[in-house]
PDB file of C-alpha atoms in Angstrom:
ATOM      1  CA  UNK E 142      -0.054   0.033   0.035  1.00 32.00           C
ATOM      2  CA  UNK E 143       1.289   3.474  -0.849  1.00 38.00           C
ATOM      3  CA  UNK E 144       2.202   5.727   2.090  1.00 34.00           C
ATOM      4  CA  UNK E 145      -0.782   7.722   3.372  1.00 37.00           C
ATOM      5  CA  UNK E 146      -3.294   5.270   2.196  1.00 34.00           C
ATOM      6  CA  UNK E 147      -6.031   4.390   4.705  1.00 35.00           C
ATOM      7  CA  UNK E 148      -5.737   1.029   6.336  1.00 35.00           C
ATOM      8  CA  UNK E 149      -8.363  -1.592   5.687  1.00 36.00           C
ATOM      9  CA  UNK E 150     -10.357  -3.456   8.333  1.00 38.00           C
ATOM     10  CA  UNK E 151      -9.697  -7.170   8.907  1.00 38.00           C
ATOM     11  CA  UNK E 152     -13.056  -7.957   7.340  1.00 39.00           C
ATOM     12  CA  UNK E 153     -12.216  -6.058   4.230  1.00 38.00           C
ATOM     13  CA  UNK E 154      -8.839  -7.576   3.903  1.00 41.00           C
ATOM     14  CA  UNK E 155     -10.387 -10.977   4.265  1.00 45.00           C
ATOM     15  CA  UNK E 156     -12.981 -10.112   1.512  1.00 46.00           C
ATOM     16  CA  UNK E 157     -10.209  -8.885  -0.792  1.00 47.00           C
ATOM     17  CA  UNK E 158      -8.254 -12.003  -0.280  1.00 49.00           C
ATOM     18  CA  UNK E 159     -11.233 -14.081  -0.895  1.00 49.00           C
ATOM     19  CA  UNK E 160     -11.973 -12.458  -4.370  1.00 51.00           C
ATOM     20  CA  UNK E 161      -8.286 -12.281  -5.357  1.00 45.00           C
ATOM     21  CA  UNK E 162      -7.616 -15.961  -4.170  1.00 48.00           C
ATOM     22  CA  UNK E 163     -10.793 -17.585  -5.628  1.00 45.00           C
ATOM     23  CA  UNK E 164     -10.619 -15.916  -9.014  1.00 41.00           C
ATOM     24  CA  UNK E 165      -7.888 -18.193 -10.495  1.00 40.00           C
ATOM     25  CA  UNK E 166      -9.638 -21.289  -9.193  1.00 38.00           C
ATOM     26  CA  UNK E 167     -12.893 -20.178 -10.878  1.00 38.00           C
ATOM     27  CA  UNK E 168     -11.066 -19.502 -14.178  1.00 35.00           C
ATOM     28  CA  UNK E 169      -9.588 -22.882 -14.197  1.00 33.00           C
ATOM     29  CA  UNK E 170     -12.909 -24.450 -13.482  1.00 31.00           C
ATOM     30  CA  UNK E 171     -14.727 -22.663 -16.260  1.00 35.00           C
ATOM     31  CA  UNK E 172     -12.096 -23.443 -18.878  1.00 34.00           C
ATOM     32  CA  UNK E 173     -11.830 -21.464 -22.067  1.00 39.00           C
ATOM     33  CA  UNK E 174     -15.163 -19.489 -22.614  1.00 40.00           C
ATOM     34  CA  UNK E 175     -14.320 -18.684 -26.280  1.00 48.00           C
ATOM     35  CA  UNK E 176     -13.390 -15.616 -28.112  1.00 68.00           C
ATOM     36  CA  UNK E 177     -12.313 -12.574 -26.081  1.00 89.00           C
ATOM     37  CA  UNK E 178     -14.377  -9.532 -25.921  1.00 97.00           C
ATOM     38  CA  UNK E 179     -12.355  -6.280 -25.786  1.00 97.00           C
ATOM     39  CA  UNK E 180     -13.773  -3.367 -23.727  1.00 98.00           C
ATOM     40  CA  UNK E 181     -12.335   0.059 -24.298  1.00 97.00           C
ATOM     41  CA  UNK E 182     -12.682   1.502 -20.838  1.00 97.00           C
ATOM     42  CA  UNK E 183     -11.649   4.729 -19.005  1.00 93.00           C
ATOM     43  CA  UNK E 184     -10.861   4.616 -15.283  1.00 93.00           C
ATOM     44  CA  UNK E 185     -14.429   5.910 -14.495  1.00 93.00           C
ATOM     45  CA  UNK E 186     -15.754   2.592 -15.622  1.00 96.00           C
ATOM     46  CA  UNK E 187     -15.358   1.090 -12.012  1.00 97.00           C
ATOM     47  CA  UNK E 188     -17.446  -1.942 -12.322  1.00 98.00           C
ATOM     48  CA  UNK E 189     -15.667  -3.040 -15.479  1.00 98.00           C
ATOM     49  CA  UNK E 190     -12.245  -2.760 -13.786  1.00 98.00           C
ATOM     50  CA  UNK E 191     -13.619  -4.589 -10.574  1.00 98.00           C
ATOM     51  CA  UNK E 192     -14.955  -7.398 -12.621  1.00 98.00           C
ATOM     52  CA  UNK E 193     -11.824  -7.703 -14.617  1.00 97.00           C
ATOM     53  CA  UNK E 194      -9.524  -7.579 -11.647  1.00 97.00           C
ATOM     54  CA  UNK E 195     -11.000 -10.635  -9.927  1.00 96.00           C
ATOM     55  CA  UNK E 196     -12.085 -12.667 -12.822  1.00 96.00           C
ATOM     56  CA  UNK E 197     -15.886 -12.143 -12.616  1.00 97.00           C
ATOM     57  CA  UNK E 198     -16.274 -11.950 -16.393  1.00 97.00           C
ATOM     58  CA  UNK E 199     -14.822 -15.276 -16.812  1.00 95.00           C
ATOM     59  CA  UNK E 200     -16.725 -16.632 -13.911  1.00 96.00           C
ATOM     60  CA  UNK E 201     -19.920 -15.480 -15.813  1.00 96.00           C
ATOM     61  CA  UNK E 202     -18.823 -17.423 -18.887  1.00 95.00           C
ATOM     62  CA  UNK E 203     -17.071 -14.873 -21.163  1.00 96.00           C
ATOM     63  CA  UNK E 204     -13.444 -13.990 -21.792  1.00 96.00           C
ATOM     64  CA  UNK E 205     -12.919 -10.199 -21.650  1.00 97.00           C
ATOM     65  CA  UNK E 206      -9.927  -8.054 -22.343  1.00 97.00           C
ATOM     66  CA  UNK E 207     -10.050  -4.501 -20.966  1.00 97.00           C
ATOM     67  CA  UNK E 208      -8.107  -1.886 -22.721  1.00 96.00           C
ATOM     68  CA  UNK E 209      -7.430   1.354 -20.882  1.00 95.00           C
ATOM     69  CA  UNK E 210      -8.270   4.723 -22.413  1.00 93.00           C
ATOM     70  CA  UNK E 211      -7.706   8.219 -21.129  1.00 87.00           C
ATOM     71  CA  UNK E 212     -11.117   9.658 -22.355  1.00 85.00           C
ATOM     72  CA  UNK E 213     -14.494   8.699 -23.242  1.00 85.00           C
ATOM     73  CA  UNK E 214     -14.207  10.546 -26.342  1.00 85.00           C
ATOM     74  CA  UNK E 215     -11.803   7.981 -27.511  1.00 89.00           C
ATOM     75  CA  UNK E 216     -13.634   4.791 -26.646  1.00 93.00           C
ATOM     76  CA  UNK E 217     -16.605   5.167 -29.129  1.00 90.00           C
ATOM     77  CA  UNK E 218     -14.176   5.718 -32.078  1.00 92.00           C
ATOM     78  CA  UNK E 219     -12.289   2.619 -30.974  1.00 95.00           C
ATOM     79  CA  UNK E 220     -15.537   0.671 -31.108  1.00 95.00           C
ATOM     80  CA  UNK E 221     -16.342   2.153 -34.538  1.00 93.00           C
ATOM     81  CA  UNK E 222     -12.971   1.363 -35.799  1.00 94.00           C
ATOM     82  CA  UNK E 223     -13.311  -2.323 -34.731  1.00 94.00           C
ATOM     83  CA  UNK E 224     -10.528  -1.941 -32.071  1.00 95.00           C
ATOM     84  CA  UNK E 225     -13.120  -2.967 -29.367  1.00 97.00           C
ATOM     85  CA  UNK E 226     -16.372  -4.658 -29.103  1.00 98.00           C
ATOM     86  CA  UNK E 227     -17.653  -2.585 -26.260  1.00 98.00           C
ATOM     87  CA  UNK E 228     -16.761   0.857 -24.984  1.00 97.00           C
ATOM     88  CA  UNK E 229     -17.515   2.952 -21.944  1.00 97.00           C
ATOM     89  CA  UNK E 230     -18.135   6.727 -21.847  1.00 95.00           C
ATOM     90  CA  UNK E 231     -20.443   9.432 -20.507  1.00 94.00           C
ATOM     91  CA  UNK E 232     -23.688   9.708 -22.186  1.00 95.00           C
ATOM     92  CA  UNK E 233     -22.471  13.187 -23.569  1.00 94.00           C
ATOM     93  CA  UNK E 234     -19.534  11.460 -25.337  1.00 92.00           C
ATOM     94  CA  UNK E 235     -21.788   8.726 -26.756  1.00 95.00           C
ATOM     95  CA  UNK E 236     -24.384  11.201 -28.202  1.00 94.00           C
ATOM     96  CA  UNK E 237     -21.587  13.123 -29.891  1.00 91.00           C
ATOM     97  CA  UNK E 238     -21.101   9.989 -32.127  1.00 93.00           C
ATOM     98  CA  UNK E 239     -24.702   8.921 -32.248  1.00 93.00           C
ATOM     99  CA  UNK E 240     -25.464  11.919 -34.488  1.00 93.00           C
ATOM    100  CA  UNK E 241     -23.041  10.307 -37.012  1.00 91.00           C
ATOM    101  CA  UNK E 242     -23.661   6.690 -36.450  1.00 93.00           C
ATOM    102  CA  UNK E 243     -27.307   5.414 -35.912  1.00 94.00           C
ATOM    103  CA  UNK E 244     -25.995   1.850 -35.364  1.00 96.00           C
ATOM    104  CA  UNK E 245     -24.494   2.577 -31.938  1.00 97.00           C
ATOM    105  CA  UNK E 246     -26.218   1.075 -29.086  1.00 97.00           C
ATOM    106  CA  UNK E 247     -26.255   1.426 -25.313  1.00 98.00           C
ATOM    107  CA  UNK E 248     -26.138  -1.792 -23.402  1.00 98.00           C
ATOM    108  CA  UNK E 249     -26.500  -0.289 -19.953  1.00 98.00           C
ATOM    109  CA  UNK E 250     -25.622   2.613 -17.623  1.00 98.00           C
ATOM    110  CA  UNK E 251     -22.893   1.298 -15.169  1.00 98.00           C
ATOM    111  CA  UNK E 252     -22.813   4.355 -12.858  1.00 97.00           C
ATOM    112  CA  UNK E 253     -24.104   7.765 -12.136  1.00 96.00           C
ATOM    113  CA  UNK E 254     -21.365  10.185 -11.410  1.00 95.00           C
ATOM    114  CA  UNK E 255     -20.837  13.559  -9.646  1.00 95.00           C
ATOM    115  CA  UNK E 256     -17.354  14.544 -10.540  1.00 94.00           C
ATOM    116  CA  UNK E 257     -17.937  17.878 -12.235  1.00 95.00           C
ATOM    117  CA  UNK E 258     -18.280  21.318 -10.676  1.00 96.00           C
ATOM    118  CA  UNK E 259     -18.021  25.025 -11.260  1.00 97.00           C
ATOM    119  CA  UNK E 260     -15.092  26.479  -9.149  1.00 97.00           C
ATOM    120  CA  UNK E 261     -13.946  29.930  -8.316  1.00 97.00           C
ATOM    121  CA  UNK E 262     -10.991  31.759  -6.873  1.00 97.00           C
ATOM    122  CA  UNK E 263     -12.134  33.858  -3.852  1.00 97.00           C
ATOM    123  CA  UNK E 264      -9.181  36.251  -4.084  1.00 96.00           C
ATOM    124  CA  UNK E 265     -10.297  37.092  -7.500  1.00 95.00           C
ATOM    125  CA  UNK E 266     -13.814  38.028  -6.465  1.00 94.00           C
ATOM    126  CA  UNK E 267     -15.508  34.689  -7.630  1.00 95.00           C
ATOM    127  CA  UNK E 268     -16.898  33.263  -4.437  1.00 93.00           C
ATOM    128  CA  UNK E 269     -20.602  32.755  -5.506  1.00 92.00           C
ATOM    129  CA  UNK E 270     -22.468  32.229  -8.736  1.00 92.00           C
ATOM    130  CA  UNK E 271     -23.894  35.744  -8.747  1.00 88.00           C
ATOM    131  CA  UNK E 272     -20.345  37.042  -9.289  1.00 91.00           C
ATOM    132  CA  UNK E 273     -19.934  35.323 -12.624  1.00 93.00           C
ATOM    133  CA  UNK E 274     -20.555  38.382 -14.601  1.00 92.00           C
ATOM    134  CA  UNK E 275     -17.389  39.898 -16.137  1.00 93.00           C
ATOM    135  CA  UNK E 276     -15.150  36.953 -14.994  1.00 95.00           C
ATOM    136  CA  UNK E 277     -12.620  35.011 -16.984  1.00 96.00           C
ATOM    137  CA  UNK E 278     -13.610  31.332 -17.008  1.00 97.00           C
ATOM    138  CA  UNK E 279     -12.274  28.069 -18.488  1.00 96.00           C
ATOM    139  CA  UNK E 280     -13.993  25.013 -19.724  1.00 95.00           C
ATOM    140  CA  UNK E 281     -13.170  21.885 -21.825  1.00 91.00           C
ATOM    141  CA  UNK E 282     -14.733  22.520 -25.223  1.00 89.00           C
ATOM    142  CA  UNK E 283     -17.322  20.031 -26.620  1.00 86.00           C
ATOM    143  CA  UNK E 284     -17.592  18.334 -23.336  1.00 88.00           C
ATOM    144  CA  UNK E 285     -20.207  17.615 -20.573  1.00 91.00           C
ATOM    145  CA  UNK E 286     -18.447  20.375 -18.624  1.00 93.00           C
ATOM    146  CA  UNK E 287     -19.298  22.755 -21.404  1.00 92.00           C
ATOM    147  CA  UNK E 288     -22.845  21.762 -21.259  1.00 93.00           C
ATOM    148  CA  UNK E 289     -22.830  22.270 -17.447  1.00 94.00           C
ATOM    149  CA  UNK E 290     -21.322  25.798 -17.737  1.00 94.00           C
ATOM    150  CA  UNK E 291     -23.973  26.873 -20.305  1.00 92.00           C
ATOM    151  CA  UNK E 292     -26.691  25.729 -18.064  1.00 91.00           C
ATOM    152  CA  UNK E 293     -25.241  27.579 -15.048  1.00 92.00           C
ATOM    153  CA  UNK E 294     -24.816  30.753 -17.020  1.00 91.00           C
ATOM    154  CA  UNK E 295     -28.426  30.610 -18.281  1.00 90.00           C
ATOM    155  CA  UNK E 296     -29.758  29.908 -14.822  1.00 87.00           C
ATOM    156  CA  UNK E 297     -27.941  32.863 -13.396  1.00 86.00           C
ATOM    157  CA  UNK E 298     -28.627  35.056 -16.429  1.00 88.00           C
ATOM    158  CA  UNK E 299     -25.066  36.389 -16.525  1.00 84.00           C
ATOM    159  CA  UNK E 300     -22.258  36.379 -19.188  1.00 88.00           C
ATOM    160  CA  UNK E 301     -18.525  36.186 -18.318  1.00 86.00           C
ATOM    161  CA  UNK E 302     -16.048  38.462 -19.858  1.00 87.00           C
ATOM    162  CA  UNK E 303     -14.409  35.503 -21.561  1.00 92.00           C
ATOM    163  CA  UNK E 304     -14.647  31.695 -21.632  1.00 94.00           C
ATOM    164  CA  UNK E 305     -11.333  30.088 -22.437  1.00 96.00           C
ATOM    165  CA  UNK E 306     -11.541  26.648 -24.276  1.00 95.00           C
ATOM    166  CA  UNK E 307      -8.681  24.715 -22.602  1.00 94.00           C
ATOM    167  CA  UNK E 308      -7.789  21.060 -21.942  1.00 92.00           C
ATOM    168  CA  UNK E 309      -8.147  19.855 -18.274  1.00 93.00           C
ATOM    169  CA  UNK E 310      -4.421  20.191 -17.417  1.00 94.00           C
ATOM    170  CA  UNK E 311      -4.307  23.579 -18.959  1.00 96.00           C
ATOM    171  CA  UNK E 312      -7.216  24.641 -16.753  1.00 97.00           C
ATOM    172  CA  UNK E 313      -5.281  23.387 -13.764  1.00 97.00           C
ATOM    173  CA  UNK E 314      -2.241  25.443 -14.768  1.00 97.00           C
ATOM    174  CA  UNK E 315      -4.380  28.551 -15.491  1.00 97.00           C
ATOM    175  CA  UNK E 316      -6.176  28.207 -12.128  1.00 97.00           C
ATOM    176  CA  UNK E 317      -2.804  27.948 -10.257  1.00 97.00           C
ATOM    177  CA  UNK E 318      -1.227  30.828 -12.145  1.00 97.00           C
ATOM    178  CA  UNK E 319      -4.513  32.850 -11.571  1.00 96.00           C
ATOM    179  CA  UNK E 320      -4.848  33.832 -15.181  1.00 96.00           C
ATOM    180  CA  UNK E 321      -8.582  32.639 -14.825  1.00 97.00           C
ATOM    181  CA  UNK E 322     -11.116  33.399 -12.204  1.00 97.00           C
ATOM    182  CA  UNK E 323     -12.722  29.956 -12.205  1.00 97.00           C
ATOM    183  CA  UNK E 324     -14.047  27.290 -14.465  1.00 97.00           C
ATOM    184  CA  UNK E 325     -15.764  23.957 -14.835  1.00 96.00           C
ATOM    185  CA  UNK E 326     -13.728  20.851 -14.924  1.00 95.00           C
ATOM    186  CA  UNK E 327     -13.935  17.291 -13.460  1.00 93.00           C
ATOM    187  CA  UNK E 328     -11.983  15.207 -11.030  1.00 92.00           C
ATOM    188  CA  UNK E 329      -9.124  14.404 -10.563  1.00 89.00           C
ATOM    189  CA  UNK E 330      -8.296  17.913 -11.924  1.00 94.00           C
ATOM    190  CA  UNK E 331     -10.807  19.690  -9.639  1.00 95.00           C
ATOM    191  CA  UNK E 332      -9.230  18.045  -6.626  1.00 95.00           C
ATOM    192  CA  UNK E 333      -5.786  19.163  -7.887  1.00 96.00           C
ATOM    193  CA  UNK E 334      -6.998  22.770  -8.161  1.00 97.00           C
ATOM    194  CA  UNK E 335      -8.583  22.742  -4.614  1.00 97.00           C
ATOM    195  CA  UNK E 336      -5.283  21.456  -3.220  1.00 96.00           C
ATOM    196  CA  UNK E 337      -3.247  24.048  -5.006  1.00 97.00           C
ATOM    197  CA  UNK E 338      -5.540  27.008  -4.190  1.00 97.00           C
ATOM    198  CA  UNK E 339      -6.239  26.071  -0.752  1.00 97.00           C
ATOM    199  CA  UNK E 340      -8.511  28.553   1.118  1.00 96.00           C
ATOM    200  CA  UNK E 341      -8.868  30.531  -2.180  1.00 97.00           C
ATOM    201  CA  UNK E 342     -10.682  27.565  -3.778  1.00 97.00           C
ATOM    202  CA  UNK E 343     -14.500  27.782  -3.715  1.00 97.00           C
ATOM    203  CA  UNK E 344     -16.878  25.169  -5.135  1.00 96.00           C
ATOM    204  CA  UNK E 345     -19.672  27.181  -6.780  1.00 94.00           C
ATOM    205  CA  UNK E 346     -22.021  24.437  -7.776  1.00 93.00           C
ATOM    206  CA  UNK E 347     -23.302  21.211  -6.383  1.00 91.00           C
ATOM    207  CA  UNK E 348     -22.038  18.281  -8.348  1.00 91.00           C
ATOM    208  CA  UNK E 349     -25.228  16.401  -7.680  1.00 90.00           C
ATOM    209  CA  UNK E 350     -26.972  18.859  -9.934  1.00 90.00           C
ATOM    210  CA  UNK E 351     -24.632  17.914 -12.734  1.00 91.00           C
ATOM    211  CA  UNK E 352     -24.976  14.066 -12.400  1.00 94.00           C
ATOM    212  CA  UNK E 353     -24.131  12.162 -15.618  1.00 95.00           C
ATOM    213  CA  UNK E 354     -24.384   8.541 -16.648  1.00 96.00           C
ATOM    214  CA  UNK E 355     -21.448   6.362 -17.499  1.00 96.00           C
ATOM    215  CA  UNK E 356     -22.494   3.958 -20.247  1.00 97.00           C
ATOM    216  CA  UNK E 357     -21.514   0.606 -21.663  1.00 98.00           C
ATOM    217  CA  UNK E 358     -22.049   0.653 -25.545  1.00 98.00           C
ATOM    218  CA  UNK E 359     -21.361  -1.117 -28.731  1.00 97.00           C
ATOM    219  CA  UNK E 360     -22.516  -1.696 -32.228  1.00 97.00           C
ATOM    220  CA  UNK E 361     -26.041  -2.998 -33.280  1.00 97.00           C
ATOM    221  CA  UNK E 362     -24.359  -5.605 -35.669  1.00 97.00           C
ATOM    222  CA  UNK E 363     -22.230  -7.040 -32.813  1.00 97.00           C
ATOM    223  CA  UNK E 364     -25.310  -7.316 -30.426  1.00 97.00           C
ATOM    224  CA  UNK E 365     -27.221  -9.086 -33.010  1.00 96.00           C
ATOM    225  CA  UNK E 366     -24.749 -11.879 -33.128  1.00 96.00           C
ATOM    226  CA  UNK E 367     -23.613 -11.810 -29.568  1.00 97.00           C
ATOM    227  CA  UNK E 368     -26.756 -11.772 -27.303  1.00 96.00           C
ATOM    228  CA  UNK E 369     -25.200 -14.494 -25.044  1.00 96.00           C
ATOM    229  CA  UNK E 370     -21.840 -12.842 -24.522  1.00 97.00           C
ATOM    230  CA  UNK E 371     -23.529  -9.414 -23.943  1.00 97.00           C
ATOM    231  CA  UNK E 372     -25.633 -11.086 -21.232  1.00 97.00           C
ATOM    232  CA  UNK E 373     -22.528 -12.684 -19.702  1.00 97.00           C
ATOM    233  CA  UNK E 374     -20.858  -9.300 -19.576  1.00 98.00           C
ATOM    234  CA  UNK E 375     -23.748  -8.015 -17.675  1.00 98.00           C
ATOM    235  CA  UNK E 376     -23.674 -10.986 -15.263  1.00 98.00           C
ATOM    236  CA  UNK E 377     -19.994 -10.078 -14.614  1.00 98.00           C
ATOM    237  CA  UNK E 378     -20.882  -6.477 -13.868  1.00 98.00           C
ATOM    238  CA  UNK E 379     -23.750  -7.394 -11.641  1.00 98.00           C
ATOM    239  CA  UNK E 380     -21.371  -9.616  -9.712  1.00 98.00           C
ATOM    240  CA  UNK E 381     -18.820  -6.701  -9.323  1.00 98.00           C
ATOM    241  CA  UNK E 382     -21.813  -4.548  -8.161  1.00 98.00           C
ATOM    242  CA  UNK E 383     -22.629  -7.030  -5.417  1.00 97.00           C
ATOM    243  CA  UNK E 384     -18.984  -7.274  -4.453  1.00 97.00           C
ATOM    244  CA  UNK E 385     -18.752  -3.301  -4.181  1.00 97.00           C
ATOM    245  CA  UNK E 386     -21.913  -3.183  -2.097  1.00 97.00           C
ATOM    246  CA  UNK E 387     -21.001  -6.048   0.220  1.00 97.00           C
ATOM    247  CA  UNK E 388     -17.317  -5.238   0.658  1.00 96.00           C
ATOM    248  CA  UNK E 389     -16.686  -1.608  -0.406  1.00 97.00           C
ATOM    249  CA  UNK E 390     -13.335  -1.257   1.431  1.00 97.00           C
ATOM    250  CA  UNK E 391     -12.005  -4.309  -0.315  1.00 97.00           C
ATOM    251  CA  UNK E 392     -13.465  -3.138  -3.646  1.00 97.00           C
ATOM    252  CA  UNK E 393     -11.670   0.166  -3.328  1.00 97.00           C
ATOM    253  CA  UNK E 394      -8.370  -1.491  -2.629  1.00 97.00           C
ATOM    254  CA  UNK E 395      -8.778  -3.900  -5.613  1.00 97.00           C
ATOM    255  CA  UNK E 396      -9.625  -0.873  -7.788  1.00 97.00           C
ATOM    256  CA  UNK E 397      -6.547   1.039  -6.666  1.00 97.00           C
ATOM    257  CA  UNK E 398      -4.313  -1.938  -7.341  1.00 97.00           C
ATOM    258  CA  UNK E 399      -6.027  -2.701 -10.751  1.00 97.00           C
ATOM    259  CA  UNK E 400      -5.643   0.996 -11.912  1.00 95.00           C
ATOM    260  CA  UNK E 401      -2.392   1.607 -10.216  1.00 96.00           C
ATOM    261  CA  UNK E 402      -3.458   4.629  -8.585  1.00 94.00           C
ATOM    262  CA  UNK E 403      -3.148   5.769  -4.895  1.00 95.00           C
ATOM    263  CA  UNK E 404      -5.805   4.344  -2.476  1.00 96.00           C
ATOM    264  CA  UNK E 405      -6.407   7.907  -1.164  1.00 95.00           C
ATOM    265  CA  UNK E 406      -7.497   9.049  -4.569  1.00 94.00           C
ATOM    266  CA  UNK E 407      -9.952   6.154  -4.812  1.00 96.00           C
ATOM    267  CA  UNK E 408     -11.338   6.833  -1.405  1.00 96.00           C
ATOM    268  CA  UNK E 409     -11.817  10.480  -2.503  1.00 95.00           C
ATOM    269  CA  UNK E 410     -13.559   9.641  -5.729  1.00 95.00           C
ATOM    270  CA  UNK E 411     -15.635   6.602  -4.559  1.00 96.00           C
ATOM    271  CA  UNK E 412     -18.588   8.618  -2.923  1.00 96.00           C
ATOM    272  CA  UNK E 413     -18.833  10.623  -6.242  1.00 95.00           C
ATOM    273  CA  UNK E 414     -20.022   7.600  -8.088  1.00 96.00           C
ATOM    274  CA  UNK E 415     -23.296   5.665  -7.568  1.00 97.00           C
ATOM    275  CA  UNK E 416     -22.507   2.172  -8.962  1.00 97.00           C
ATOM    276  CA  UNK E 417     -25.778   0.977 -10.582  1.00 96.00           C
ATOM    277  CA  UNK E 418     -26.697  -0.986 -13.783  1.00 97.00           C
ATOM    278  CA  UNK E 419     -29.798   0.133 -15.526  1.00 97.00           C
ATOM    279  CA  UNK E 420     -31.679   2.039 -18.241  1.00 97.00           C
ATOM    280  CA  UNK E 421     -33.752   4.828 -16.970  1.00 95.00           C
ATOM    281  CA  UNK E 422     -36.161   7.491 -18.369  1.00 94.00           C
ATOM    282  CA  UNK E 423     -33.863  10.112 -16.725  1.00 94.00           C
ATOM    283  CA  UNK E 424     -30.995   8.907 -18.917  1.00 96.00           C
ATOM    284  CA  UNK E 425     -33.094   9.436 -22.079  1.00 95.00           C
ATOM    285  CA  UNK E 426     -34.078  13.024 -20.892  1.00 94.00           C
ATOM    286  CA  UNK E 427     -30.480  13.987 -20.173  1.00 95.00           C
ATOM    287  CA  UNK E 428     -29.364  12.672 -23.632  1.00 96.00           C
ATOM    288  CA  UNK E 429     -32.107  14.710 -25.338  1.00 96.00           C
ATOM    289  CA  UNK E 430     -31.121  17.882 -23.466  1.00 94.00           C
ATOM    290  CA  UNK E 431     -27.488  17.404 -24.402  1.00 95.00           C
ATOM    291  CA  UNK E 432     -28.373  16.714 -27.984  1.00 96.00           C
ATOM    292  CA  UNK E 433     -30.284  19.948 -28.261  1.00 95.00           C
ATOM    293  CA  UNK E 434     -27.265  21.827 -26.789  1.00 93.00           C
ATOM    294  CA  UNK E 435     -25.013  20.319 -29.353  1.00 94.00           C
ATOM    295  CA  UNK E 436     -27.380  21.308 -32.144  1.00 94.00           C
ATOM    296  CA  UNK E 437     -27.745  24.791 -30.937  1.00 92.00           C
ATOM    297  CA  UNK E 438     -24.081  25.199 -30.534  1.00 90.00           C
ATOM    298  CA  UNK E 439     -23.486  23.887 -34.030  1.00 92.00           C
ATOM    299  CA  UNK E 440     -21.512  20.904 -32.728  1.00 91.00           C
ATOM    300  CA  UNK E 441     -23.734  18.315 -34.298  1.00 92.00           C
ATOM    301  CA  UNK E 442     -25.719  18.574 -37.489  1.00 91.00           C
ATOM    302  CA  UNK E 443     -29.209  17.172 -38.227  1.00 90.00           C
ATOM    303  CA  UNK E 444     -32.251  16.363 -36.118  1.00 92.00           C
ATOM    304  CA  UNK E 445     -31.985  15.329 -32.691  1.00 93.00           C
ATOM    305  CA  UNK E 446     -32.154  11.486 -32.600  1.00 93.00           C
ATOM    306  CA  UNK E 447     -34.772   9.383 -30.873  1.00 94.00           C
ATOM    307  CA  UNK E 448     -32.419   7.908 -28.240  1.00 95.00           C
ATOM    308  CA  UNK E 449     -34.941   5.231 -27.345  1.00 95.00           C
ATOM    309  CA  UNK E 450     -33.864   3.517 -30.658  1.00 95.00           C
ATOM    310  CA  UNK E 451     -30.168   3.508 -29.347  1.00 97.00           C
ATOM    311  CA  UNK E 452     -30.975   1.318 -26.337  1.00 97.00           C
ATOM    312  CA  UNK E 453     -30.265  -2.396 -26.618  1.00 97.00           C
ATOM    313  CA  UNK E 454     -32.271  -3.444 -23.587  1.00 97.00           C
ATOM    314  CA  UNK E 455     -32.874  -7.141 -24.266  1.00 96.00           C
ATOM    315  CA  UNK E 456     -29.674  -8.511 -22.410  1.00 97.00           C
ATOM    316  CA  UNK E 457     -30.401  -6.274 -19.296  1.00 97.00           C
ATOM    317  CA  UNK E 458     -34.049  -7.207 -19.366  1.00 97.00           C
ATOM    318  CA  UNK E 459     -33.078 -10.794 -19.364  1.00 97.00           C
ATOM    319  CA  UNK E 460     -30.531 -10.517 -16.654  1.00 97.00           C
ATOM    320  CA  UNK E 461     -31.966  -7.848 -14.255  1.00 97.00           C
ATOM    321  CA  UNK E 462     -35.384  -6.569 -15.621  1.00 96.00           C
ATOM    322  CA  UNK E 463     -36.049  -4.553 -12.443  1.00 96.00           C
ATOM    323  CA  UNK E 464     -33.225  -2.184 -13.397  1.00 96.00           C
ATOM    324  CA  UNK E 465     -35.063  -1.099 -16.589  1.00 96.00           C
ATOM    325  CA  UNK E 466     -37.575   1.721 -16.182  1.00 95.00           C
ATOM    326  CA  UNK E 467     -37.694   3.331 -19.663  1.00 93.00           C
ATOM    327  CA  UNK E 468     -41.297   3.738 -20.910  1.00 87.00           C
ATOM    328  CA  UNK E 469     -41.784   1.400 -23.915  1.00 78.00           C
ATOM    329  CA  UNK E 470     -39.129  -1.094 -23.051  1.00 75.00           C
ATOM    330  CA  UNK E 471     -41.077  -3.159 -20.519  1.00 65.00           C
TER     331      UNK E 471
END
């Protein structure tokens, strides 16, 4: 364990040991389940990494290879290019490609996350949302953060002096050098800014109001020929969810080891994600709102899609029907 990491209780250590020790025996007992399914996943895909780390996909009857990507904007292109059968991303990243490809499909939402917030520098006069007028802000262009900032500005009926379009590391640097008054960005960059600014850092919005879904998606043609493997992937994720619920301390340690990040960071990020498999009406509404935003900004062309047609719900309805609440799917 890295220095400074919280210690685990004896119960959690036993649980972690059970999953880590039993996984190889389960793999040997199952034998070769067949062709490997490649999943393009970012670190936010917590359930995917947990299931992969302890062999829960193989236990469910499917061989999975998880490939690490830095951003959800890269995973859908990887699926489209045939580099992976499944990908994970926010619903915003998904719809940016759905305008271009009507054959993309969502298998399930695997978490609801609250990692994005508007921040300000109190020493630069940005200590509440009403002070946004005339300020210099930064945001990642063509991102969910961009969507969040636009909604906050509309809600407060203010316009800043300037909105700089920067990458997350650039926002961190600009905040530290105080060339911006604030901005919208996600963790772990938000945490880095708060540490660097100290008492000057002010979180100006409630991340719970900017909750987004993290999706598992693929292509309609692949699902048409792989209903069984798709169901097996979901079974592995459902097992990972039970593990996370039953032994959260052990799950956090396993995740930190699998992703090779400090346990302290996992402890910080864990409460910001609600691990849950499902397909909900709320997801559809959010996708439609974001799609209209993209059209109005000129980021996507054409009519807003009917996102009900982008849901491939049959595997989830078969494995966990109680998690599907979309009108017209049950």
